[in-house]
Every structure is written in C-alpha cells, then in structure tokens.
Tab-separated table of C-alpha atoms and ligand atoms in Angstrom:
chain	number	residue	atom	x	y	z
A	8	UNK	CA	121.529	68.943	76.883
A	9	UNK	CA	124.727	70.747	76.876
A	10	UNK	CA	125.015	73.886	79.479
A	11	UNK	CA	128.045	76.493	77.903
A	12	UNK	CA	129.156	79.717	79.772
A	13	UNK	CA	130.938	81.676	77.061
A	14	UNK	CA	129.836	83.289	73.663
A	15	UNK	CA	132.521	81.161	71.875
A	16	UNK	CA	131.120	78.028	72.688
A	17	UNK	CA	127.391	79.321	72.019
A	18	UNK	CA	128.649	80.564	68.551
A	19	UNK	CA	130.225	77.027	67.934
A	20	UNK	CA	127.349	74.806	69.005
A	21	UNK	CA	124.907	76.885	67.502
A	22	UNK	CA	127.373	76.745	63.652
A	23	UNK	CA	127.462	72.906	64.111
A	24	UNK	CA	123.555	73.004	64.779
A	25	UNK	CA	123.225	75.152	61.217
A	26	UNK	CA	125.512	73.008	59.418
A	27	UNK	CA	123.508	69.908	59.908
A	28	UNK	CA	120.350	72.423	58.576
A	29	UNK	CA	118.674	72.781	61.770
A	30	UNK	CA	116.162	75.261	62.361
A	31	UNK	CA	117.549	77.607	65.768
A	32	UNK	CA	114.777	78.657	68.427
A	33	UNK	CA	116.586	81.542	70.778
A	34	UNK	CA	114.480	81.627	74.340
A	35	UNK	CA	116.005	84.655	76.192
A	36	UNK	CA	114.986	84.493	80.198
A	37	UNK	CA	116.491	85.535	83.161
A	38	UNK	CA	116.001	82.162	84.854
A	39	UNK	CA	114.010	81.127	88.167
A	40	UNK	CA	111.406	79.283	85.286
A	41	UNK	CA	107.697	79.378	85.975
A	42	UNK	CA	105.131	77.748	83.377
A	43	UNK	CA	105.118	81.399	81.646
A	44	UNK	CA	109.103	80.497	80.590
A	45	UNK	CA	108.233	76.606	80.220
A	46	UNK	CA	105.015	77.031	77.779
A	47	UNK	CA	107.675	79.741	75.527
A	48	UNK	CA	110.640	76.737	75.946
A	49	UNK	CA	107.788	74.198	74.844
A	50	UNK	CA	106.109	76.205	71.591
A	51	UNK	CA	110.532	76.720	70.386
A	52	UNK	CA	110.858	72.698	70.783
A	53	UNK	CA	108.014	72.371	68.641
A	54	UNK	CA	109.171	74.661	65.994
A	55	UNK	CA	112.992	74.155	65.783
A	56	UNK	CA	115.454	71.542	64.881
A	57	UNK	CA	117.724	73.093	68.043
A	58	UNK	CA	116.739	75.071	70.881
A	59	UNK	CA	119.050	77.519	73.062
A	60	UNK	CA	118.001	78.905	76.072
A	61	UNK	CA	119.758	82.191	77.369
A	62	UNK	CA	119.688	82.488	81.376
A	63	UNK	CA	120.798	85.756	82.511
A	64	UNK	CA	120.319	88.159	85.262
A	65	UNK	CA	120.856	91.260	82.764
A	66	UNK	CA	122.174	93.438	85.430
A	67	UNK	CA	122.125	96.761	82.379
A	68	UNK	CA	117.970	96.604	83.128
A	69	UNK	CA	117.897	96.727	86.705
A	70	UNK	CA	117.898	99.840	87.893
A	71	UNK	CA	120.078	101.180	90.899
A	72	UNK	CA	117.323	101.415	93.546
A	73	UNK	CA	116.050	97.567	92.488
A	74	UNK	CA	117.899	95.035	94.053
A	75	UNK	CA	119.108	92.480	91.479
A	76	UNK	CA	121.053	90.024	94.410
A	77	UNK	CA	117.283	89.442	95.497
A	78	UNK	CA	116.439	88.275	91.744
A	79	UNK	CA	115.350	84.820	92.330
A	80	UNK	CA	118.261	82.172	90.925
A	81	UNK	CA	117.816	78.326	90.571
A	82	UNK	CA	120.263	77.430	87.439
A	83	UNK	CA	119.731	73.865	89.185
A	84	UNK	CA	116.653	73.860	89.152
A	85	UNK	CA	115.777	75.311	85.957
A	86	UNK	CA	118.101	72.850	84.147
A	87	UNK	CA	116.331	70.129	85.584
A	88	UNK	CA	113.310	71.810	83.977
A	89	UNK	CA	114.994	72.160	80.463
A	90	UNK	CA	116.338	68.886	80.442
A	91	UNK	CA	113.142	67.252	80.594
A	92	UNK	CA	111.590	69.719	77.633
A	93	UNK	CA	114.293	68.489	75.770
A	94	UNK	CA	116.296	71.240	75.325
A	95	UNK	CA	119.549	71.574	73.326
A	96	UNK	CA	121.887	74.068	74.317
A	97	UNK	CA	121.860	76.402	77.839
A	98	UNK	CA	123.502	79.334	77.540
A	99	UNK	CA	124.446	80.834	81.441
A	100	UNK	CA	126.812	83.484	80.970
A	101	UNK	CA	128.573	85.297	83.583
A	102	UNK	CA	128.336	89.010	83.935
A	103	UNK	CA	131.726	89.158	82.552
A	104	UNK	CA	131.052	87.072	79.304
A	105	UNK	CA	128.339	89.432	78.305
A	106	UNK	CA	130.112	92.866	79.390
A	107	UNK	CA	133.588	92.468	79.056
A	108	UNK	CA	135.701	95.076	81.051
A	109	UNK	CA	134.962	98.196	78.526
A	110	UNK	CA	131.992	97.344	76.799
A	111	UNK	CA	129.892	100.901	76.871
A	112	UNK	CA	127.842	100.525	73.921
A	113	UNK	CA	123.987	100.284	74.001
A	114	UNK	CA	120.961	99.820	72.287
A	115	UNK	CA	118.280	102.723	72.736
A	116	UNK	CA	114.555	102.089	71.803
A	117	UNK	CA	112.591	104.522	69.890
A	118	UNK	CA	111.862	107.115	72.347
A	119	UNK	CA	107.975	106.731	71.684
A	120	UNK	CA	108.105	103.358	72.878
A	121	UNK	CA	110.219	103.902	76.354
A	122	UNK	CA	108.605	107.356	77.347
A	123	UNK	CA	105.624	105.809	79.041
A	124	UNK	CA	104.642	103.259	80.830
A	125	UNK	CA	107.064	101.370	82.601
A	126	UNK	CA	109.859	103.154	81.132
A	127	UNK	CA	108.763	105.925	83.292
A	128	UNK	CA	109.118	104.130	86.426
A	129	UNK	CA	112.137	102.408	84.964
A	130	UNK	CA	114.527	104.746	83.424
A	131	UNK	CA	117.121	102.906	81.349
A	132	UNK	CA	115.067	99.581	81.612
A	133	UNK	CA	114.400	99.341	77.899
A	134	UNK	CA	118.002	100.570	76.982
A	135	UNK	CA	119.390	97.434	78.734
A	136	UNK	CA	116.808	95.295	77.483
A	137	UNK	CA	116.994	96.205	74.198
A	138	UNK	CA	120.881	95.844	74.664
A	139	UNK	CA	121.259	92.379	75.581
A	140	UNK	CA	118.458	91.201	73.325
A	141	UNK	CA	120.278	92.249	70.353
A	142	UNK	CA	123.456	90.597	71.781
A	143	UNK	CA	121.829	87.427	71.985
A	144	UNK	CA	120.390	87.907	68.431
A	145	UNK	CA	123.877	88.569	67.165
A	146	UNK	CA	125.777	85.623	69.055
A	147	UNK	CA	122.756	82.715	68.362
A	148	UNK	CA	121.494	84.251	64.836
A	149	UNK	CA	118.114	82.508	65.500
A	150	UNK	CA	115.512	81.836	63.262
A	151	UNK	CA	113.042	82.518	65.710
A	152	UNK	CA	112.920	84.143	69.217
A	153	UNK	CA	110.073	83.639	71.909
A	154	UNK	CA	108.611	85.920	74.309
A	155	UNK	CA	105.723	86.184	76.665
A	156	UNK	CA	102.906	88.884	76.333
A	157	UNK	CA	103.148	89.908	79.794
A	158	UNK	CA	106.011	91.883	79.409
A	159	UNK	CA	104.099	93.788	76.721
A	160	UNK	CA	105.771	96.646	76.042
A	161	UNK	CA	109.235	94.992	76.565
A	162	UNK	CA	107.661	92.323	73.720
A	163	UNK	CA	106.955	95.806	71.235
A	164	UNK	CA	110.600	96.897	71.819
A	165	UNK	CA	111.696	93.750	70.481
A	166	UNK	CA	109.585	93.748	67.694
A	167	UNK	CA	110.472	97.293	66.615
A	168	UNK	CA	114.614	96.459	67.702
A	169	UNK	CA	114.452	93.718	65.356
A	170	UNK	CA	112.558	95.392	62.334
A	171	UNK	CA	114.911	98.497	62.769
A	172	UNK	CA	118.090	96.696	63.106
A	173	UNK	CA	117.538	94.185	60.414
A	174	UNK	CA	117.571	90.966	62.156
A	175	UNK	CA	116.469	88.189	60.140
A	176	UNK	CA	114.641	86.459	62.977
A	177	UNK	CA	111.079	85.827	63.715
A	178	UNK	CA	109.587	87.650	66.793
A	179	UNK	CA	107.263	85.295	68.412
A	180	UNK	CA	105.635	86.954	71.802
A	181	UNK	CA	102.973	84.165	73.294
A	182	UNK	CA	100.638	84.480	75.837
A	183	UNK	CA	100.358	85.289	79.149
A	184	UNK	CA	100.326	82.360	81.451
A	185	UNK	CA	98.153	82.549	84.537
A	186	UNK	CA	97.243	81.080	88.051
A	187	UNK	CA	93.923	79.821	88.358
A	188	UNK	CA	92.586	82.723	90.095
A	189	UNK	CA	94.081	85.250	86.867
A	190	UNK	CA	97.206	86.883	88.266
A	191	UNK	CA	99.806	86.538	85.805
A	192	UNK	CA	102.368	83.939	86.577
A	193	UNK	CA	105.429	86.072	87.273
A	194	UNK	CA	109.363	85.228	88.910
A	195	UNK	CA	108.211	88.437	91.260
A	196	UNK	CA	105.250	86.651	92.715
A	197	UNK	CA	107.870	84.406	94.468
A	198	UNK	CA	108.171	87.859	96.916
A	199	UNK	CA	104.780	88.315	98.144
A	200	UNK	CA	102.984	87.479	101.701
A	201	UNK	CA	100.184	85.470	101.989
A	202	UNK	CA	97.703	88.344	102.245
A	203	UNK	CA	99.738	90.352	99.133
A	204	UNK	CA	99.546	87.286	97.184
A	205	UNK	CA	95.195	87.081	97.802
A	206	UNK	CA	95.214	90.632	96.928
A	207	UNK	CA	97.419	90.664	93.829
A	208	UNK	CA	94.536	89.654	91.640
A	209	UNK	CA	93.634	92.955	91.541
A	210	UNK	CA	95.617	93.997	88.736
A	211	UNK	CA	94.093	91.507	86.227
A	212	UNK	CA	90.524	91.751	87.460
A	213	UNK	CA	91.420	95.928	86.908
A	214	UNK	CA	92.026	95.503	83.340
A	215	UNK	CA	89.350	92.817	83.131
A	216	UNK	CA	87.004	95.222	84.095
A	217	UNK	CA	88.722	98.009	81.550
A	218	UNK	CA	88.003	95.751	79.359
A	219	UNK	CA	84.514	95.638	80.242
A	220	UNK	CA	83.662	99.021	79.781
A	221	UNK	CA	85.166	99.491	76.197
A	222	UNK	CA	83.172	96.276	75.332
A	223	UNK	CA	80.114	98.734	76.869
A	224	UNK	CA	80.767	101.127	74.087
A	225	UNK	CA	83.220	103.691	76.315
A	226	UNK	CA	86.024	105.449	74.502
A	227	UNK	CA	87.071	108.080	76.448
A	228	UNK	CA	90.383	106.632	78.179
A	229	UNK	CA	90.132	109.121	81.477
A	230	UNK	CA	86.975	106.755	82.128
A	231	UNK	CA	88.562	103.375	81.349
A	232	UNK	CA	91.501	104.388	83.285
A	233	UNK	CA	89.140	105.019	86.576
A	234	UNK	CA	87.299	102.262	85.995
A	235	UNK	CA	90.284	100.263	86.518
A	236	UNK	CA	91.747	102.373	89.131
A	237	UNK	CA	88.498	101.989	91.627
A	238	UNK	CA	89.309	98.517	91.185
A	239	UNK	CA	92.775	98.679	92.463
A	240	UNK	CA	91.581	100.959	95.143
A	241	UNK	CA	88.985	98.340	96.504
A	242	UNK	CA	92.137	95.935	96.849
A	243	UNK	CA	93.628	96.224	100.337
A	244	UNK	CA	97.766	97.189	99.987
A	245	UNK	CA	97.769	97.464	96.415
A	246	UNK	CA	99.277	101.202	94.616
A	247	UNK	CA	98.886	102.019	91.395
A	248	UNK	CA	102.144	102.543	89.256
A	249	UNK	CA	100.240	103.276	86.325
A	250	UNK	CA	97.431	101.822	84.029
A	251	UNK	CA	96.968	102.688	80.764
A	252	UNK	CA	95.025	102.052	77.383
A	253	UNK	CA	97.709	102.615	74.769
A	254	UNK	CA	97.782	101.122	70.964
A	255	UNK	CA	98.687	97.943	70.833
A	256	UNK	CA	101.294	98.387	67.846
A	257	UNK	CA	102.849	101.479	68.492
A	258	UNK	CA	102.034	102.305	72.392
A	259	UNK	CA	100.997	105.519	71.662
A	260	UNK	CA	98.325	106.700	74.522
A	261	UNK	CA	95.053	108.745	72.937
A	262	UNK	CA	92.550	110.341	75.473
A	263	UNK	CA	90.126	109.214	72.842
A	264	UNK	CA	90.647	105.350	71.808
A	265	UNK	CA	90.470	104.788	67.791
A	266	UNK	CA	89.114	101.419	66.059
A	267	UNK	CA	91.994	98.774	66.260
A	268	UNK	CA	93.762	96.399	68.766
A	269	UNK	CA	94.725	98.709	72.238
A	270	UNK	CA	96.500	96.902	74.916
A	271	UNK	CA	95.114	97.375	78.767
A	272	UNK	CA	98.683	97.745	80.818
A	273	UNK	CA	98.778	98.401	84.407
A	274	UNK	CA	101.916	98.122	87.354
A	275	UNK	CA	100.570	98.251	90.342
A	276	UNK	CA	103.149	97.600	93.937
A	277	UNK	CA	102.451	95.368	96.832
A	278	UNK	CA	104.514	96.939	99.534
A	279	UNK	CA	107.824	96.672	97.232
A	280	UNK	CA	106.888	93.894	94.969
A	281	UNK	CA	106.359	95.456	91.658
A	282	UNK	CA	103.674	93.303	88.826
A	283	UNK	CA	102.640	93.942	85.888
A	284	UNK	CA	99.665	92.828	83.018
A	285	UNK	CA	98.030	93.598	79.880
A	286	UNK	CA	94.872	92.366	77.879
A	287	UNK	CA	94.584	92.973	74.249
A	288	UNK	CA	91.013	94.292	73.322
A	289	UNK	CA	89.903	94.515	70.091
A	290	UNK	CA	87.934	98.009	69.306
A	291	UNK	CA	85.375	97.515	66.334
A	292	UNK	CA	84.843	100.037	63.780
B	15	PAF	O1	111.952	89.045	79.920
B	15	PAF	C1	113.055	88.777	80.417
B	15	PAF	O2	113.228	87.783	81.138
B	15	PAF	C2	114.235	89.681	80.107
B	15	PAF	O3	113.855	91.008	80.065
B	15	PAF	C3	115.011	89.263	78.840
B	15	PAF	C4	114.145	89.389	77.587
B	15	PAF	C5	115.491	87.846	78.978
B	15	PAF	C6	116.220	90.171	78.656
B	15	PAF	O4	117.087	90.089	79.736
C-alpha cells in the first residue's frame, strides 16, 4: 500500500493503475475508520482491480460554529486498517493540496436537495461536500465510488452531482452499519458520555417506530413525525434537530406520503454531539 499527499502523485498512480486495465474503486472518508468506512473499503476491494482511499478533513463542510480541530484523526491508525484490507493507494492530502491559495470555486447542489434537512442546520454543508466530491471524481476518474446510507441525503447529492455533471462513475451508497443495540456506527459517537451513549439509541428506535406506523397503514406525515418525536422525548438528554419523512429519490417532504420508497431521517443532539439516521420504507400502492 502506497500512502501519497499530492494530486500529482494520485493522478500518476491512479494512470499506471488504468494502463495495466485495472478497474479504479474511489472511497472518499474523512478518516478516524469505524466498520461503517471498513465494510465500504471491503465491498471496493471486491469490485476493483485498484482501490484509493481519500482521507480528508474537508474543512469547506464544516461550518464556523463546528469545531473541525475536535474531528477525530488517526491516519496511523486507519492505515493500519487499510493495509490489512488490502488497499492500494491512500490519498491524505493537506489542506493546501486540495485548496491551493486562491481556489474560490464551488459546487452548489440543487437547491431542492440542500433546503431541508440537514442543510438547514448546516448552511453551506452540501456546497462543500458536493465540492470536494467532485474534486476527487476529477483527480481519481473512478469507475466506481462508495458511500454509506447513513449520510442519506449527503449520498442523494452525490447521486444527483454525478448525473448532472456527467461523471462517468458508478454511485454505490451501502448500508448503514450498526452497534448491536441499533445506533448507527458513526466517527461522532467517539464524543459521547456513558449515559449519552445508552441514550443515543433513541434516534434509530424513533424512526423504527416511524416506520411502524406507516407499516400500520398511516400516511399523514404530521403523525409519523410525532410518533417519532414522543420517542425522542421519552429519551433522557436527547433534542430533536429534525425528523422527517421525505422521498427517498428526490427528498422532497409531502404532508401526505405517496406510494414509493420514502426515507425516515432524523438529527437529534446529545448535549453538543450531533447524529444522524435514516430507514428506507417501502410504501405499497
Ligand atoms: O462522508 C464523509 O466522510 C464526507 O462527507 C466525504 C464524502 C468524504 C466528503 O468529505
């Protein structure tokens, strides 16, 4: 495994990769690896000759009241981890490599997509997103790129950055991994207490029991929506951010849910740990 800092070496590796007709997986994390990151790493080794994975703290989505020198950051660590999944190529750019003194150009999402959600919470979150994915798209030129479902409506950006920018790249978003009592396995969980950590279940049993109630036959999304909020509010230390039942292609939000797929999303905070889920439910005819 070879670990390169700059976007000319990336570019080179990844050309002598193509000339010997190898198949490129791109896996684009921000590091400080959990099983979520190793089960993506795993499915790209399966499906590609050679396999790059990006590990950057993408300082364009924080925003300026989150704290991105408290990001978690183990670049020994987690290329002890991609070693052993027989990885090809680590790509751990500096700041500088990525935004060069100057660079001011960015990527912006459909607004449709952004407007809701977590884009609320986090203005310009998408933007930066959006903006470093496609970097990475253009410098690695992947055949495929792997993401998890639990950032779900990062995961439709991509979709819809790569459809309307004409990358010739397969999107594939996987699923969520999770601890054995259901919260989603998360960098951010590395933050909590003890007693945040028992309570943070409460998100996924929320959306759980969402779910539930549109399995029941209930369409009206004012009623799933409190039916996952008196869930949350049973959980000691645990605000809503938002929960939502929006379509699961386009993340429009109808006070009425249609037949089709519709994703359950929900942020909740645990003092000033932010999480967030999803579940895909399937709405019959
Ligand atoms: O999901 C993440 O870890 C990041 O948002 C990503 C896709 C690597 C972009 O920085």
């Amino acid at each position: 495994m070879k670990t390169v800092c700059q976007t000319e070496e990336l570019r080179a590796a990844v050309a002598k990769a193509r000339a010997a007709g190898m198949k490129v997986g791109l896996v684009p994390t921000m590091g400080a690896f959990h099983e979520g990151h190793l089960s993506l790493v795993r499915e790209a080794r399966g499906e590609n000759g050679f396999v790059v994975v990006s590990i950057f703290v993408n300082p364009a989505q924080f925003g300026p009241d989150e704290d991105i020198g408290k990001y978690p950051r183990d670049l020994e660590g987690d290329s002890r981890k991609l070693e052993e999944l027989g990885v090809d190529l680590v790509f751990a750019p500096g700041v500088e490599a990525m935004y060069p003194p100057g660079a001011g150009t960015k990527v912006v999402p459909a607004p449709g997509l952004i407007n809701r959600m977590c884009g609320l919470t986090r203005p310009g979150h998408f933007e930066g997103v959006a903006t470093i994915v496609a970097k990475l798209f253009n410098l690695v030129e992947p055949d495929a790129a792997y993401f998890g479902q639990k950032d779900y409506q990062q995961s439709v950006v991509i979709r819809h950055l790569a459809r309307d920018l004409d990358f010739d790249l397969e999107v594939r978003v996987l699923p969520t991994v999770r601890e054995d009592d259901g919260l989603a396995m998360s960098s951010r969980n590395a933050y909590l207490s003890g007693d945040e950590r028992r309570e943070a279940t409460a998100l996924f049993r929320a959306l759980t029991a969402g779910g539930a109630v549109i399995e029941r036959g209930e369409r009206e999304a004012s009623r799933i929506r409190a039916a996952m909020q008196e869930v949350i509010e049973s959980a000691k230390g645990v605000q809503t951010d938002y929960l939502e039942a929006a379509d699961a292609e386009t993340l429009e939000i109808r006070e009425r849910l249609i037949p089709g797929r519709v994703v359950l999303a929900g942020a909740v905070f645990l003092g000033k740990t932010r999480l967030i889920d999803n579940i895909l439910v399937d709405i019959p005819e």
